[in-house]
GROMACS .gro file of C-alpha atoms in nm:
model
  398
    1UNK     CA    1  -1.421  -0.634   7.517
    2UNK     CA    2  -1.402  -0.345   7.811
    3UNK     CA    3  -1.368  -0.092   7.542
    4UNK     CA    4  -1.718  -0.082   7.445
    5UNK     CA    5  -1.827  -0.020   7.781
    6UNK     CA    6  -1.585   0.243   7.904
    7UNK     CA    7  -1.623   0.433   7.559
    8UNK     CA    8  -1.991   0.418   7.594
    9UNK     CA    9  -1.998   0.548   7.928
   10UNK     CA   10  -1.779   0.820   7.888
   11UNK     CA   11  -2.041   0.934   7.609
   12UNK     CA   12  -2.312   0.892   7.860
   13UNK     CA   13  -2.101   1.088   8.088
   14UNK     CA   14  -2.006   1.375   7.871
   15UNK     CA   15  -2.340   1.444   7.748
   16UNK     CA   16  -2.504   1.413   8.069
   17UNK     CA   17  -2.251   1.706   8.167
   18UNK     CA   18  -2.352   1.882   7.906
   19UNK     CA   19  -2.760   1.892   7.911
   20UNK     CA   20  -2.685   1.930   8.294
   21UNK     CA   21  -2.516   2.311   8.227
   22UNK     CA   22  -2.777   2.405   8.042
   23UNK     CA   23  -3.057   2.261   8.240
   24UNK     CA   24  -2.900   2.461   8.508
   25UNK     CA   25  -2.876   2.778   8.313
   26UNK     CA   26  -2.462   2.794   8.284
   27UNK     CA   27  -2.463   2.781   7.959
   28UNK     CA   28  -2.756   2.959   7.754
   29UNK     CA   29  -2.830   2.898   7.398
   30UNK     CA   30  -3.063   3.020   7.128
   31UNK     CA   31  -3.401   2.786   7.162
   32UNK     CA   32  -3.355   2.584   6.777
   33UNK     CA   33  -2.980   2.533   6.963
   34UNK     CA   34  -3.074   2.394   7.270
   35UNK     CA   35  -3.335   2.192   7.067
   36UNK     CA   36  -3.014   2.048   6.841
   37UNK     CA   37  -2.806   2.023   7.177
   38UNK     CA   38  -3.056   1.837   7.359
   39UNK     CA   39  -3.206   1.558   7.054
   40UNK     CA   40  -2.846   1.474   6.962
   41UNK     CA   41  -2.740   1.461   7.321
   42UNK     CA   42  -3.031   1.232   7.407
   43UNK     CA   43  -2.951   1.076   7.045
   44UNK     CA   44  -2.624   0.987   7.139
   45UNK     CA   45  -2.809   0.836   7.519
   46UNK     CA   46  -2.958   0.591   7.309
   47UNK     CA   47  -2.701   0.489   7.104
   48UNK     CA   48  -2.477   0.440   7.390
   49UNK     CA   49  -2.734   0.266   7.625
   50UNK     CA   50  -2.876   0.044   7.345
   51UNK     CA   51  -2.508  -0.040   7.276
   52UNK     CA   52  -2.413  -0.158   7.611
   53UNK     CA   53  -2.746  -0.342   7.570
   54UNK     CA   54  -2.675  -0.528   7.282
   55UNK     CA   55  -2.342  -0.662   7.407
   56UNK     CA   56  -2.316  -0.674   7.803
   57UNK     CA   57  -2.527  -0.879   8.069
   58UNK     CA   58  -2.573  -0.535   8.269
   59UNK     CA   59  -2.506  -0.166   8.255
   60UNK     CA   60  -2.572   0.123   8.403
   61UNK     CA   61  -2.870   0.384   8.344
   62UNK     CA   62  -2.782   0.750   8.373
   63UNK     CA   63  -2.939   1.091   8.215
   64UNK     CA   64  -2.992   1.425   8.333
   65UNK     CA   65  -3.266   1.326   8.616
   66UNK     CA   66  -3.078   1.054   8.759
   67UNK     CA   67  -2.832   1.155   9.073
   68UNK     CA   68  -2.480   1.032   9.000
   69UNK     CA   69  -2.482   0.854   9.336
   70UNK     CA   70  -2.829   0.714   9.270
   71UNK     CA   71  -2.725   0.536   8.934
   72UNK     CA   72  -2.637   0.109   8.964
   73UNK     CA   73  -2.621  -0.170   8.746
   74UNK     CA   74  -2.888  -0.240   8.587
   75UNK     CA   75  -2.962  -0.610   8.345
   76UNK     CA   76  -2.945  -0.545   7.990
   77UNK     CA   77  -3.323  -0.585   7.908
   78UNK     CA   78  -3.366  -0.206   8.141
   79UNK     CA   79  -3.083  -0.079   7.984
   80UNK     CA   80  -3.240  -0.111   7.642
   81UNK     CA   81  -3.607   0.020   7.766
   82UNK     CA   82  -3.388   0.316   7.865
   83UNK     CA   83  -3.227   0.353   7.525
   84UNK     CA   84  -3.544   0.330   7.356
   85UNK     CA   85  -3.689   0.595   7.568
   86UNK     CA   86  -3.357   0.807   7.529
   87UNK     CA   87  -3.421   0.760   7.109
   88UNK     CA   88  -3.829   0.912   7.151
   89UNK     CA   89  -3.656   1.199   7.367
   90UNK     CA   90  -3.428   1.316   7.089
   91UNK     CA   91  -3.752   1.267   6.821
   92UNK     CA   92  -3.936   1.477   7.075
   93UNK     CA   93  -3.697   1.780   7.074
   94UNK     CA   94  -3.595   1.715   6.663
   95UNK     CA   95  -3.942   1.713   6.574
   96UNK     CA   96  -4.036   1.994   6.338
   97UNK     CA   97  -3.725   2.144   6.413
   98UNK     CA   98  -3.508   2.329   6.140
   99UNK     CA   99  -3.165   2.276   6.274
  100UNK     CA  100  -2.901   2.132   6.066
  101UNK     CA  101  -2.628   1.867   6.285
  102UNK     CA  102  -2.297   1.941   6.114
  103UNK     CA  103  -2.100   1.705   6.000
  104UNK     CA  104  -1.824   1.696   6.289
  105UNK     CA  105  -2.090   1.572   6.495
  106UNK     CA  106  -2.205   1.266   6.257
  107UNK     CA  107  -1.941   1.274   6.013
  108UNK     CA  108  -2.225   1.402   5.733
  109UNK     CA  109  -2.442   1.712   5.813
  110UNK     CA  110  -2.767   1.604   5.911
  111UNK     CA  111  -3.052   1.799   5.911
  112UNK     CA  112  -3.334   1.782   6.238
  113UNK     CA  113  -3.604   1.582   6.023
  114UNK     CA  114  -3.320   1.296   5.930
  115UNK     CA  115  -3.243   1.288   6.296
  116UNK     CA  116  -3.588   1.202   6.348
  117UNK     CA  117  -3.606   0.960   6.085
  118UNK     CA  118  -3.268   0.812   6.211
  119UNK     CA  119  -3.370   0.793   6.548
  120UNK     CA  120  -3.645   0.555   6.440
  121UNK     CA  121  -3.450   0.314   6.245
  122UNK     CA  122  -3.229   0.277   6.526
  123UNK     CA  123  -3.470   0.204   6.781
  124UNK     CA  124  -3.630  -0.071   6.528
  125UNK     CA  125  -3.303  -0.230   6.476
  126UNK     CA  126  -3.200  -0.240   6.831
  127UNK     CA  127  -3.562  -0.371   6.933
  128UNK     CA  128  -3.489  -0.725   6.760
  129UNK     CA  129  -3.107  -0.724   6.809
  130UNK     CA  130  -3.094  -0.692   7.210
  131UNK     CA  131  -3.245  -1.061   7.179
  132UNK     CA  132  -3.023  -1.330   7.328
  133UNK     CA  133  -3.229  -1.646   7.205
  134UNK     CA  134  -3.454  -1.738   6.971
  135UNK     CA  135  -3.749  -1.694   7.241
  136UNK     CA  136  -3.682  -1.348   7.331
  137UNK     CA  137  -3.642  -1.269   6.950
  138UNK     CA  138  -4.019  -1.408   6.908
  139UNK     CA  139  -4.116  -1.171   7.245
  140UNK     CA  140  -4.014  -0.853   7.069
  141UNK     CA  141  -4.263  -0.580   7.031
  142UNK     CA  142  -4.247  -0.644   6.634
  143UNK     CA  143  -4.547  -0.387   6.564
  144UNK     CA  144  -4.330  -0.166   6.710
  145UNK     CA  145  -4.067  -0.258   6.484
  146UNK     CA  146  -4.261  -0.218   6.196
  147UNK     CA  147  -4.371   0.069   6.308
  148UNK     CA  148  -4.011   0.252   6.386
  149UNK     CA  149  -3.916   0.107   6.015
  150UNK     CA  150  -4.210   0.304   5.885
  151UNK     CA  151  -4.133   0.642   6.060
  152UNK     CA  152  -3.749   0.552   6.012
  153UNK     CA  153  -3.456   0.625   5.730
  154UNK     CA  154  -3.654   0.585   5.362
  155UNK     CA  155  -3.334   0.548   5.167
  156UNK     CA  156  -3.003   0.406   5.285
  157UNK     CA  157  -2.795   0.711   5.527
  158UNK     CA  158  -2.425   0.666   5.472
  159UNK     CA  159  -2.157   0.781   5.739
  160UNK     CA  160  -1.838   0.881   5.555
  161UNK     CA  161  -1.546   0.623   5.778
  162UNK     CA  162  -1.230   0.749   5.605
  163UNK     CA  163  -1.034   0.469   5.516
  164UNK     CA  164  -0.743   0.663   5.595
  165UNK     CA  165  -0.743   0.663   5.960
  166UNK     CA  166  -0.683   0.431   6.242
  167UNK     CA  167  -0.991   0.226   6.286
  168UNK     CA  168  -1.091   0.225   5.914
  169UNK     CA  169  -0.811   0.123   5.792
  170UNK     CA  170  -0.740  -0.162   6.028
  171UNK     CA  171  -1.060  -0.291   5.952
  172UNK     CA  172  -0.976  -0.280   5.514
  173UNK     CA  173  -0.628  -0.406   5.579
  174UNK     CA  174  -0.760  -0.659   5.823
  175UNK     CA  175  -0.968  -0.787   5.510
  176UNK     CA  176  -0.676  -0.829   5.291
  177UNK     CA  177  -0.506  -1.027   5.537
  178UNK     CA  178  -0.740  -1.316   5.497
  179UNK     CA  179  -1.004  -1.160   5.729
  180UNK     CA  180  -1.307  -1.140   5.482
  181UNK     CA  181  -1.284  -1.518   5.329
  182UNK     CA  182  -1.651  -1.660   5.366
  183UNK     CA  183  -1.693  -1.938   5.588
  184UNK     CA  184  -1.867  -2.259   5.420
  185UNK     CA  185  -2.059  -2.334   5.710
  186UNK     CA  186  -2.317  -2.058   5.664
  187UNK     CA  187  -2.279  -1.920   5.315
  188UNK     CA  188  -2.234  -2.300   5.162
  189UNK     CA  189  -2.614  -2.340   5.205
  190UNK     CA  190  -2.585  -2.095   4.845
  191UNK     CA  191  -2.470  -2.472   4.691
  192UNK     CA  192  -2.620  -2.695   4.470
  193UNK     CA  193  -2.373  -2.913   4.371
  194UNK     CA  194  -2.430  -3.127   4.696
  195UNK     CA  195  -2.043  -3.054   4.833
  196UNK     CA  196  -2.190  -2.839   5.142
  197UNK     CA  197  -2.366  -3.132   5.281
  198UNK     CA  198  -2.067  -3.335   5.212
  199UNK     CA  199  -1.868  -3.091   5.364
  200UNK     CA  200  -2.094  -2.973   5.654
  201UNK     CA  201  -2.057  -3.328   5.767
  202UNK     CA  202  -1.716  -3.383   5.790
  203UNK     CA  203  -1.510  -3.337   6.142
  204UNK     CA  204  -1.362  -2.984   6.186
  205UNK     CA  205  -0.985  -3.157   6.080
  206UNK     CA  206  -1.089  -3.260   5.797
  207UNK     CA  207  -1.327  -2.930   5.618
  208UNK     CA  208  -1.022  -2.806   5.425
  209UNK     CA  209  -1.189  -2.688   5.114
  210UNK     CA  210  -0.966  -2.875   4.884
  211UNK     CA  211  -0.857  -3.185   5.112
  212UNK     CA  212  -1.032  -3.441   5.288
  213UNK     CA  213  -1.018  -3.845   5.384
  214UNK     CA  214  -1.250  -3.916   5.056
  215UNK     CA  215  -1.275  -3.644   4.847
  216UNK     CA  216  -0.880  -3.585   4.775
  217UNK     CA  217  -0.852  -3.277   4.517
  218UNK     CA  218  -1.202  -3.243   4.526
  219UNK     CA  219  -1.222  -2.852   4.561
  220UNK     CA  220  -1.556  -2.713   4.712
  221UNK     CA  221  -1.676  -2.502   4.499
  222UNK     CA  222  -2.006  -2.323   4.559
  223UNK     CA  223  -2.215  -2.403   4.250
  224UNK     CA  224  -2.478  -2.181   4.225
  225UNK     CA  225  -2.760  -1.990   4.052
  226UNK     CA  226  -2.708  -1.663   4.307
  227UNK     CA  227  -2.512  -1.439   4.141
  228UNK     CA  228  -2.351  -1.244   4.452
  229UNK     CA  229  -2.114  -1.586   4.420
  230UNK     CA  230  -1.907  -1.648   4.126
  231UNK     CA  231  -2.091  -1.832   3.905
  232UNK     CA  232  -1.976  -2.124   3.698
  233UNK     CA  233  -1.906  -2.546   3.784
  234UNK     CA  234  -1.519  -2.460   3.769
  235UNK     CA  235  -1.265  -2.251   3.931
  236UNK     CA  236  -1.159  -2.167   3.606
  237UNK     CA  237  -1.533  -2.052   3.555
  238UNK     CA  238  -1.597  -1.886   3.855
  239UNK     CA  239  -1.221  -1.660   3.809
  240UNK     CA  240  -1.357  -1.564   3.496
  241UNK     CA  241  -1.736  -1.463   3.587
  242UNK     CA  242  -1.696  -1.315   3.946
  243UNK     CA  243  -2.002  -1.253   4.233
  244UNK     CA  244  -2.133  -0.902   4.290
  245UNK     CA  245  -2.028  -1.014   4.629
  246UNK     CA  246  -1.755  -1.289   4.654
  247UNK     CA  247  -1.484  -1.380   4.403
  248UNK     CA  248  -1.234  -1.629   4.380
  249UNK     CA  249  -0.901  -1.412   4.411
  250UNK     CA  250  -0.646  -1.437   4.097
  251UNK     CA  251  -0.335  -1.469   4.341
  252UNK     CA  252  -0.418  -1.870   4.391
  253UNK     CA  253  -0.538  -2.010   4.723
  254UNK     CA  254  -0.232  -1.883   4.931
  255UNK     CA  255  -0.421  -1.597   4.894
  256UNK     CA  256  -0.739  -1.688   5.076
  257UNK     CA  257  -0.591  -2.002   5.262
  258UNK     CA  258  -0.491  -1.752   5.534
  259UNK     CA  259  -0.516  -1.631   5.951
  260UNK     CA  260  -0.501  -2.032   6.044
  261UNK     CA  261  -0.515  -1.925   6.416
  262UNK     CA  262  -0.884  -1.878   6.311
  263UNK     CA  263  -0.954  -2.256   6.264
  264UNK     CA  264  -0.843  -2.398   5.900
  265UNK     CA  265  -1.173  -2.559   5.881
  266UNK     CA  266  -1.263  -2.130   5.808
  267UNK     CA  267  -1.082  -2.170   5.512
  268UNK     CA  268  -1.266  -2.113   5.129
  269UNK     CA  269  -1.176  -2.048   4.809
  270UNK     CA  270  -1.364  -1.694   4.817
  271UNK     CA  271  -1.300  -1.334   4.944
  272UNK     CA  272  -1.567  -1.066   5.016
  273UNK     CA  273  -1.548  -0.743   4.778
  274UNK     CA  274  -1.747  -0.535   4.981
  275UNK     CA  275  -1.451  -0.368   5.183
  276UNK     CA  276  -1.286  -0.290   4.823
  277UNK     CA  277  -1.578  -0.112   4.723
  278UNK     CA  278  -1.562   0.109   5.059
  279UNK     CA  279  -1.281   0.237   4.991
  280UNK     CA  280  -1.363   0.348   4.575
  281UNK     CA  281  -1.621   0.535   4.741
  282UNK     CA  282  -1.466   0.787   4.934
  283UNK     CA  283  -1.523   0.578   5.255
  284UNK     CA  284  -1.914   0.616   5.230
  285UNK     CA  285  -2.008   0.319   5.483
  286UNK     CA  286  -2.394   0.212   5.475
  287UNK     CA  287  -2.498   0.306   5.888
  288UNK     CA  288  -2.861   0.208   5.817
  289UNK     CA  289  -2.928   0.082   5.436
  290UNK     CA  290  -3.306   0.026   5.353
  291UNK     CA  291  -3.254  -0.333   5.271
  292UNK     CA  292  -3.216  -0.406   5.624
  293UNK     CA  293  -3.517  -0.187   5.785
  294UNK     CA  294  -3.730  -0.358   5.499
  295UNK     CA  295  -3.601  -0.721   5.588
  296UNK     CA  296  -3.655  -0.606   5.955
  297UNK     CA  297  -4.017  -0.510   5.852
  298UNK     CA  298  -4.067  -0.833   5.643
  299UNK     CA  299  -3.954  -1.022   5.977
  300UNK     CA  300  -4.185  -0.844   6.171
  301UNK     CA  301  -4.457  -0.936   5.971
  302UNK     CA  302  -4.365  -1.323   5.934
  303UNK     CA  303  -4.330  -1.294   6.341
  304UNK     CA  304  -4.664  -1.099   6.446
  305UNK     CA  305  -4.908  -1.273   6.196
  306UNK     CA  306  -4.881  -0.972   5.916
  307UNK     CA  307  -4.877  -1.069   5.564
  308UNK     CA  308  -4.703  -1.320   5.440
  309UNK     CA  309  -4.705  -1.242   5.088
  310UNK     CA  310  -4.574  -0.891   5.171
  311UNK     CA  311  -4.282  -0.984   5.381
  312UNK     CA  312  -4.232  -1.224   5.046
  313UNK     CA  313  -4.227  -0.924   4.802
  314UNK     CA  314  -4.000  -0.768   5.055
  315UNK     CA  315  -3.759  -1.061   5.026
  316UNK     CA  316  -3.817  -1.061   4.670
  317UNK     CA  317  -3.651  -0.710   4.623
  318UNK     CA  318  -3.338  -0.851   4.669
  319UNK     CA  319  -3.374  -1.254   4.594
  320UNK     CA  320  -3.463  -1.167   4.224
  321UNK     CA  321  -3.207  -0.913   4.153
  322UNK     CA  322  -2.951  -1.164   4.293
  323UNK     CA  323  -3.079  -1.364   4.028
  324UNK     CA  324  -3.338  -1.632   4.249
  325UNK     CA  325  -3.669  -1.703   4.189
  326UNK     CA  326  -3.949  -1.509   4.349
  327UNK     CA  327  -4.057  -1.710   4.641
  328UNK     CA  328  -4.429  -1.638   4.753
  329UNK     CA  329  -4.671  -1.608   5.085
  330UNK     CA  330  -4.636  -2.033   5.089
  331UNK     CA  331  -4.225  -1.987   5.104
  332UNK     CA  332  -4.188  -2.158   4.755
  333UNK     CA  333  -3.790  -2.190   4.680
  334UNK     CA  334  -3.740  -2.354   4.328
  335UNK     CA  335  -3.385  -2.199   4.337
  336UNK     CA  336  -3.357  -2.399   4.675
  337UNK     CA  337  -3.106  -2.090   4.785
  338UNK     CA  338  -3.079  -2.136   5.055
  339UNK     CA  339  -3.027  -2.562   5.081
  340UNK     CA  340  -3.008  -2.653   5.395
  341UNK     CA  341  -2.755  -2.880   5.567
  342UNK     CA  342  -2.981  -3.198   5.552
  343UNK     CA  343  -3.054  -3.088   5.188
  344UNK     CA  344  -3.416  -2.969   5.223
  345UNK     CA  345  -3.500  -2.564   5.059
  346UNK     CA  346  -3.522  -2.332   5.293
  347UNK     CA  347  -3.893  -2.191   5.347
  348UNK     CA  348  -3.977  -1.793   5.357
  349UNK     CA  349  -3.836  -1.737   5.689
  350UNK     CA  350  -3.446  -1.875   5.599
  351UNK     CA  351  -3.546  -1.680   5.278
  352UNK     CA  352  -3.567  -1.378   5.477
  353UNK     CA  353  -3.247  -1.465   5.708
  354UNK     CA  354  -3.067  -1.555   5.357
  355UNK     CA  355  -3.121  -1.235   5.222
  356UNK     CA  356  -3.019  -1.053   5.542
  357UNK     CA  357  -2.735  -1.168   5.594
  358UNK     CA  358  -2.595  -1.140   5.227
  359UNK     CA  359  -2.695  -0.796   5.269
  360UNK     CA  360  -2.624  -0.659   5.589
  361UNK     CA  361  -2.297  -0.804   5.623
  362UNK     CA  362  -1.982  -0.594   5.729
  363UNK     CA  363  -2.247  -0.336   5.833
  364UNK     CA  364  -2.472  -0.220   6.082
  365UNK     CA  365  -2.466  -0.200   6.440
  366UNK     CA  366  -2.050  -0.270   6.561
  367UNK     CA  367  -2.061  -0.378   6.195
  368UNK     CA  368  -2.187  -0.731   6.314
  369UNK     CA  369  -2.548  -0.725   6.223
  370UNK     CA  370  -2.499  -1.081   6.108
  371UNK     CA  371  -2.389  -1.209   6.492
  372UNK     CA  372  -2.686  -0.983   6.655
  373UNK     CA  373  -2.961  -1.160   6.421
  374UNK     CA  374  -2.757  -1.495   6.424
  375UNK     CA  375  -2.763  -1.494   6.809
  376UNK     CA  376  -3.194  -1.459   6.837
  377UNK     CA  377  -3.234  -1.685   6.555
  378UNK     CA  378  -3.053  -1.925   6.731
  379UNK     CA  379  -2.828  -1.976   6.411
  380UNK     CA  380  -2.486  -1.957   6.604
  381UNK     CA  381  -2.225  -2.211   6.635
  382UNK     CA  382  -2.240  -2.414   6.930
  383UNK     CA  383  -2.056  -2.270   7.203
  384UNK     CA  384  -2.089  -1.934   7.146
  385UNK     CA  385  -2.106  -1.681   7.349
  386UNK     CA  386  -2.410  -1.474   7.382
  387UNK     CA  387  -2.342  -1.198   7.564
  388UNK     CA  388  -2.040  -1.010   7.721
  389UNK     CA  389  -1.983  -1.031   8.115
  390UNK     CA  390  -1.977  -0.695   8.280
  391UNK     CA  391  -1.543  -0.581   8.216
  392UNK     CA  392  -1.332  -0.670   8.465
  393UNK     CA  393  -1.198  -0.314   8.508
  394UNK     CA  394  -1.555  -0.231   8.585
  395UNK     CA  395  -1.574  -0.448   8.879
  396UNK     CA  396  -1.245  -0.376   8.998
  397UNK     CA  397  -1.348   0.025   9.054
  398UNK     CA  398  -1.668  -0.088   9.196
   0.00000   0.00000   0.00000
């Protein structure tokens, strides 16, 4: 957990270098250069302020007008008013701009306009994720939210993470060793069969998904009409007619039943496709998809007093295709996906976190979107941590 910070800040570091030589005239470029130089540098500011944001209590603040001796730790909430100004600097010098980024900068070319575009998605998603608790996720500016989703990415922008090399591919092979099974205690509120809340309120020893002190060979199976699970009453059933999302693997539970050092109660008959379907694609990874700026937007709206029955048609997008009823401005749920764990339907606001999740996950920001909104919903396990303490190292050079 120090490698976030010291790679962040040796970003910070190298691009403060570099606007600094040209601010001082050592190096000269042609003026729609310096314009690329200067948004991606203070681009890449953002990103690596807003970062430190999300995950540390403090960090520091440092640009180009800031004396290296003059720059101290600062808490996390200044750190990401400093990112978000670092994000309008690089829309300032993008804007109306006809450079083109090349693609060993952000592993696709990217053209000044998309920067701009990009810039605003990112400052929208980091607005509502730098939240620790559910109270300073209802303080966030969400008109400015709405506003960055807007002005931000209109269709989903794609990095291309080879799956070949280091970090990619410790991340897909990660998956096949048991790291992408879906945890019940979440994703179980998809049931309908009634085995989540029988399962949700058993002691940790005893949530094996096939064993337990009353229900011996009872397997819990998610029964349900959303068709990201597998969908039949049987594993038989749900083998046969797989999820767009999760499937039951064909190798048998062994398969699944894996990485016990995790906590068997972790353990579920069902594995995550998504990582599979990375690598089919040529390693085209969704950065910023469109589902999750219009979920953001739909939040936003539920949050601030905005429409209700627009941040339902927004959650509707992806409910319906998953094969759930619409749901409306009143948070009707006749598919009762999601059912809660004392049994109730969730109204428009789990709605909204259902579909979120189910579609953000394995993506976004550290590709943990799904910790960053769990944490300001207040949705986390008990006993979680919230934020990372500043790194040892850190303190030790200080």
């Amino acid at each position: 957990f120090g490698n976030p910070f010291t790679w962040n800040f040796r970003a910070v570091a190298a691009v403060v270098d570099g606007l600094g030589a040209i601010d001082a005239g050592t190096v000269t470029l042609p003026a729609e250069r310096e314009a690329r130089a200067k948004a991606f540098g203070y681009f890449v500011l953002g990103l690596a302020h807003g970062t430190v944001a999300i995950l540390y209590d403090q960090g520091y603040i440092y640009d180009p007008s800031i004396d290296r001796e003059n720059v101290e730790l600062r808490p996390y909430n200044e750190v990401m008013d400093a990112a978000l100004g670092y994000f309008d600097q690089a829309i300032q010098y993008a804007q109306g701009q006809n450079f083109s980024i090349p693609s060993s900068w952000m592993s696709r070319e990217t053209s000044a306009a998309d920067l701009v575009r990009i810039s605003h998605s990112m400052k929208a998603r980091y607005r509502a994720a730098v939240a620790r608790t559910p109270a300073e996720r209802d303080a966030v500016n969400w008109n400015a939210v709405i506003a960055d989703v807007d002005a931000g990415v209109q269709s989903t922008w794609q990095m291309n993470l080879d799956y070949t090399n280091w970090w990619s591919s410790f991340v897909y092979y990660s998956h096949l060793l048991g790291w992408s099974q879906l945890n019940y205690h979440v994703l179980g509120m998809a049931d309908q069969s009634g085995q989540y809340q029988r399962w949700v309120a058993r002691a940790p020893g005893d949530k094996h998904p096939n064993l337990s002190a009353d229900q011996q060979g009872d397997p819990f199976l998610i029964v349900t009409p959303d068709t990201r699970f597998p969908q039949g009453s049987t594993q038989a059933q749900q083998d046969a007619n797989p999820g767009t999302k999760w499937i039951i693997p064909t190798q048998g539970p062994g398969a699944q039943w894996a990485q016990p050092g995790r906590g068997t109660w972790r353990w579920s008959y069902y594995r995550n496709v998504e990582f599979a379907n990375w690598m089919a694609n040529d390693g085209l990874f969704d950065e910023i998809s469109r589902t999750e700026m219009n979920l953001l937007k739909a939040e936003g709206l539920v949050r601030s007093g905005g429409s209700l029955g627009d941040a339902a048609a927004i959650v509707n997008q992806t409910r319906t295709a998953a094969g759930l009823n619409a749901t409306d401005a009143s948070g009707t749920n006749t598919s009762c996906v999601p059912r809660l764990p004392n049994g109730e339907c969730g109204g428009l606001l789990e709605m909204l976190k259902w579909e979120k999740r189910l579609e953000t996950q394995y993506s976004g920001m550290l590709h943990a979107t799904w910790y960053f909104d769990s944490r300001g919903w207040g949705d986390l396990a008990e006993g979680s941590f919230l934020q990372i303490p500043m790194p040892e190292r850190e303190l030790e050079l200080l």
